[in-house]
Amino acid sequence: SEIRSDVILEAYKDKKDKISQALGVTYPEAIEQHLLPYAVLPMARRGEVDPGTLNAAMVKQGGFALEGGKVELRFPTLSMAQEAHRRLCDELPKGYWSIVPSTEAIS
């Protein structure tokens, strides 16, 4: 973890001056450090939309597949969550997507 920031900055080469913070955290670390406070969740009723279809749509928008088949879709800003929410509503309107402030750690 100590060299992650250096690796990120090296990858950006001449554009590294535009990076404000090269954190290089894993998904669980980002959740633990409250760096992804906005979650986009499906609110579909059972049987309306296949759970696999919901999960695939969330992964397509940047969601992380966790153990047990669960997918989490989190963002650092509300505007990013709103954009993903809009795209998910367009793709799967019966998903009844919701944006929630979420600071809990993943389990």
Coordinates of N, CA and C in Angstrom, one line a residue:
S1 N 0.8 -1.2 0.0 CA 0.0 0.0 0.0 C 0.9 1.3 0.0
E2 N 2.1 1.2 0.5 CA 2.9 2.3 0.6 C 3.4 2.9 -0.8
I3 N 3.5 2.0 -1.8 CA 3.9 2.4 -3.1 C 2.8 2.7 -4.1
R4 N 1.5 2.4 -3.7 CA 0.4 2.6 -4.6 C 0.4 4.0 -5.2
S5 N 0.5 5.0 -4.3 CA 0.5 6.4 -4.8 C 1.6 6.7 -5.8
D6 N 2.8 6.2 -5.6 CA 3.9 6.4 -6.5 C 3.6 5.7 -7.9
V7 N 3.0 4.5 -7.8 CA 2.7 3.8 -9.1 C 1.6 4.6 -9.9
I8 N 0.6 5.1 -9.2 CA -0.4 5.9 -9.9 C 0.1 7.1 -10.5
L9 N 0.9 7.9 -9.8 CA 1.5 9.1 -10.3 C 2.4 8.8 -11.5
E10 N 3.2 7.7 -11.4 CA 4.1 7.3 -12.5 C 3.3 7.0 -13.7
A11 N 2.1 6.4 -13.6 CA 1.3 6.0 -14.7 C 0.7 7.2 -15.4
Y12 N 0.5 8.3 -14.7 CA 0.0 9.5 -15.3 C 1.1 10.4 -15.9
K13 N 2.3 10.1 -15.7 CA 3.5 10.8 -16.3 C 3.3 12.3 -16.3
D14 N 3.2 12.9 -17.5 CA 3.2 14.4 -17.5 C 1.9 15.0 -17.0
K15 N 0.9 14.2 -16.8 CA -0.4 14.7 -16.3 C -0.5 14.6 -14.7
K16 N 0.6 14.1 -14.1 CA 0.5 13.8 -12.7 C 0.2 15.1 -11.8
D17 N 0.6 16.2 -12.4 CA 0.3 17.5 -11.6 C -1.2 17.8 -11.5
K18 N -2.0 17.1 -12.3 CA -3.4 17.3 -12.3 C -4.1 16.4 -11.2
I19 N -3.4 15.5 -10.7 CA -3.9 14.6 -9.7 C -3.8 15.2 -8.3
S20 N -4.9 15.4 -7.6 CA -4.9 16.1 -6.3 C -4.5 15.1 -5.2
Q21 N -5.0 13.9 -5.3 CA -4.6 12.8 -4.3 C -4.6 11.5 -5.0
A22 N -3.5 10.8 -5.1 CA -3.3 9.5 -5.6 C -3.4 8.5 -4.5
L23 N -4.6 8.1 -4.1 CA -4.8 7.3 -2.9 C -4.5 5.8 -3.2
G24 N -4.9 5.3 -4.2 CA -4.7 3.9 -4.6 C -5.2 2.9 -3.5
V25 N -6.4 3.1 -3.1 CA -7.0 2.2 -2.1 C -7.8 1.1 -2.7
T26 N -7.9 0.0 -2.0 CA -8.8 -1.1 -2.5 C -10.2 -0.7 -2.2
Y27 N -11.1 -1.4 -2.8 CA -12.5 -1.1 -2.6 C -12.9 -1.2 -1.1
P28 N -12.5 -2.3 -0.4 CA -12.8 -2.3 1.1 C -12.2 -1.2 1.8
E29 N -11.0 -0.8 1.5 CA -10.3 0.3 2.1 C -11.1 1.6 1.8
A30 N -11.6 1.8 0.6 CA -12.3 3.0 0.3 C -13.6 3.1 1.1
I31 N -14.3 2.0 1.3 CA -15.5 2.0 2.1 C -15.1 2.3 3.6
E32 N -14.1 1.6 4.1 CA -13.7 1.8 5.5 C -13.3 3.3 5.7
Q33 N -12.7 3.9 4.8 CA -12.2 5.3 4.9 C -13.3 6.3 4.5
H34 N -14.5 5.8 4.2 CA -15.6 6.7 3.9 C -15.3 7.5 2.6
L35 N -14.6 6.9 1.6 CA -14.3 7.7 0.4 C -15.4 7.5 -0.6
L36 N -16.3 6.6 -0.4 CA -17.4 6.3 -1.4 C -18.8 6.4 -0.6
P37 N -19.2 7.6 -0.3 CA -20.3 7.7 0.6 C -21.7 7.5 0.0
Y38 N -21.8 7.5 -1.4 CA -23.1 7.4 -2.0 C -23.3 6.0 -2.7
A39 N -24.3 5.3 -2.3 CA -24.6 4.0 -2.9 C -25.8 4.1 -3.8
V40 N -25.8 3.4 -4.9 CA -26.9 3.3 -5.8 C -27.4 1.8 -5.6
L41 N -28.7 1.7 -5.2 CA -29.3 0.4 -4.9 C -30.5 0.1 -5.8
P42 N -30.6 -1.2 -6.2 CA -31.9 -1.5 -6.8 C -33.0 -1.7 -5.8
M43 N -34.2 -1.3 -6.1 CA -35.3 -1.4 -5.2 C -36.4 -2.3 -5.8
A44 N -36.1 -3.1 -6.8 CA -37.1 -3.9 -7.5 C -37.7 -4.9 -6.6
R45 N -39.0 -5.2 -6.8 CA -39.7 -6.2 -6.1 C -39.2 -7.6 -6.6
R46 N -39.3 -8.5 -5.7 CA -38.9 -9.9 -6.1 C -39.7 -10.4 -7.2
G47 N -39.0 -10.9 -8.2 CA -39.7 -11.5 -9.4 C -39.9 -10.5 -10.5
E48 N -39.7 -9.2 -10.3 CA -39.9 -8.2 -11.4 C -38.7 -8.1 -12.3
V49 N -37.5 -8.2 -11.8 CA -36.3 -8.2 -12.5 C -35.3 -9.3 -12.0
D50 N -34.7 -10.0 -12.9 CA -33.8 -11.1 -12.5 C -32.6 -10.4 -11.7
P51 N -32.3 -11.0 -10.5 CA -31.2 -10.4 -9.8 C -29.8 -10.4 -10.5
G52 N -29.6 -11.4 -11.4 CA -28.4 -11.4 -12.2 C -28.3 -10.3 -13.2
T53 N -29.5 -9.9 -13.7 CA -29.6 -8.7 -14.6 C -29.3 -7.4 -13.9
L54 N -29.8 -7.3 -12.6 CA -29.5 -6.1 -11.8 C -28.0 -6.0 -11.5
N55 N -27.5 -7.2 -11.1 CA -26.0 -7.2 -10.7 C -25.2 -6.8 -11.9
A56 N -25.5 -7.4 -13.1 CA -24.7 -7.1 -14.3 C -24.8 -5.6 -14.7
A57 N -26.0 -5.0 -14.5 CA -26.1 -3.6 -14.8 C -25.3 -2.8 -13.8
M58 N -25.3 -3.2 -12.6 CA -24.5 -2.5 -11.6 C -23.0 -2.6 -11.9
V59 N -22.5 -3.8 -12.2 CA -21.1 -4.0 -12.6 C -20.7 -3.1 -13.8
K60 N -21.6 -3.0 -14.7 CA -21.4 -2.2 -15.9 C -21.2 -0.8 -15.6
Q61 N -21.8 -0.3 -14.5 CA -21.7 1.1 -14.1 C -20.6 1.3 -13.1
G62 N -19.8 0.2 -12.8 CA -18.6 0.4 -11.9 C -18.8 -0.3 -10.6
G63 N -19.8 -1.1 -10.5 CA -20.1 -1.8 -9.2 C -19.0 -2.9 -9.0
F64 N -18.9 -3.3 -7.7 CA -17.9 -4.3 -7.3 C -18.6 -5.6 -6.9
A65 N -18.2 -6.7 -7.5 CA -18.8 -8.0 -7.1 C -18.1 -8.4 -5.8
L66 N -18.9 -8.7 -4.8 CA -18.4 -9.2 -3.5 C -18.7 -10.7 -3.3
E67 N -18.2 -11.2 -2.3 CA -18.5 -12.6 -2.0 C -20.0 -12.8 -1.8
G68 N -20.4 -14.0 -2.2 CA -21.9 -14.3 -2.0 C -22.7 -13.8 -3.1
G69 N -22.1 -13.3 -4.2 CA -22.9 -12.8 -5.3 C -23.5 -11.4 -5.2
K70 N -23.2 -10.7 -4.1 CA -23.6 -9.3 -3.9 C -22.8 -8.4 -4.7
V71 N -23.4 -7.3 -5.2 CA -22.7 -6.2 -5.9 C -23.0 -4.9 -5.2
E72 N -22.0 -4.1 -5.0 CA -22.1 -2.8 -4.4 C -21.7 -1.8 -5.5
L73 N -22.5 -0.7 -5.6 CA -22.2 0.4 -6.5 C -22.1 1.6 -5.7
R74 N -20.9 2.1 -5.5 CA -20.7 3.3 -4.6 C -19.9 4.4 -5.4
F75 N -20.1 5.6 -5.0 CA -19.4 6.8 -5.6 C -18.9 7.8 -4.6
P76 N -17.9 8.5 -5.0 CA -17.4 9.6 -4.0 C -18.2 10.8 -4.0
T77 N -19.0 11.1 -5.1 CA -19.8 12.3 -5.1 C -21.2 12.0 -5.5
L78 N -22.1 12.9 -5.0 CA -23.5 12.7 -5.3 C -23.7 12.8 -6.8
S79 N -23.0 13.8 -7.5 CA -23.3 13.9 -9.0 C -22.9 12.7 -9.7
M80 N -21.8 12.0 -9.3 CA -21.5 10.7 -10.0 C -22.5 9.7 -9.7
A81 N -23.1 9.6 -8.5 CA -24.1 8.6 -8.2 C -25.4 9.0 -9.0
Q82 N -25.7 10.2 -9.2 CA -26.9 10.6 -10.0 C -26.7 10.2 -11.4
E83 N -25.5 10.4 -12.0 CA -25.3 10.0 -13.4 C -25.5 8.5 -13.6
A84 N -24.9 7.7 -12.7 CA -25.1 6.3 -12.7 C -26.6 5.9 -12.5
H85 N -27.2 6.6 -11.6 CA -28.7 6.3 -11.4 C -29.5 6.6 -12.7
R86 N -29.2 7.7 -13.3 CA -29.9 8.0 -14.6 C -29.7 6.9 -15.6
R87 N -28.4 6.5 -15.8 CA -28.1 5.4 -16.8 C -28.8 4.1 -16.4
L88 N -28.8 3.8 -15.1 CA -29.5 2.5 -14.7 C -31.0 2.6 -14.9
C89 N -31.6 3.8 -14.6 CA -33.0 3.9 -14.9 C -33.4 3.8 -16.4
D90 N -32.5 4.3 -17.2 CA -32.7 4.2 -18.7 C -32.6 2.7 -19.1
E91 N -31.6 2.0 -18.5 CA -31.3 0.6 -18.9 C -32.3 -0.4 -18.3
L92 N -32.7 -0.2 -17.1 CA -33.6 -1.1 -16.4 C -34.5 -0.3 -15.5
P93 N -35.6 0.3 -16.1 CA -36.5 1.1 -15.4 C -37.2 0.4 -14.3
K94 N -37.4 -1.0 -14.4 CA -38.1 -1.7 -13.3 C -37.2 -2.0 -12.2
G95 N -35.9 -1.6 -12.2 CA -35.0 -1.8 -11.1 C -35.3 -0.8 -10.0
Y96 N -36.1 0.2 -10.2 CA -36.5 1.2 -9.2 C -35.3 1.6 -8.4
W97 N -34.3 2.2 -9.0 CA -33.0 2.5 -8.4 C -33.1 3.7 -7.4
S98 N -32.3 3.6 -6.4 CA -32.3 4.6 -5.3 C -30.9 5.0 -5.0
I99 N -30.7 6.3 -4.6 CA -29.4 6.7 -4.2 C -29.5 7.0 -2.7
V100 N -28.6 6.4 -1.9 CA -28.6 6.5 -0.5 C -27.2 6.9 0.0
P101 N -27.1 7.8 1.0 CA -25.9 8.1 1.6 C -25.5 6.9 2.5
S102 N -24.3 6.4 2.3 CA -23.9 5.1 3.0 C -22.5 5.2 3.5
T103 N -22.3 5.1 4.8 CA -21.0 5.2 5.3 C -20.6 3.9 6.0
E104 N -21.4 2.9 6.0 CA -21.1 1.6 6.7 C -20.1 0.8 5.9
A105 N -19.3 0.1 6.6 CA -18.3 -0.8 6.0 C -19.0 -2.0 5.4
I106 N -18.4 -2.6 4.3 CA -18.9 -3.8 3.7 C -18.7 -4.9 4.7
S107 N -19.6 -5.9 4.5 CA -19.4 -7.1 5.4 C -19.1 -8.3 4.6

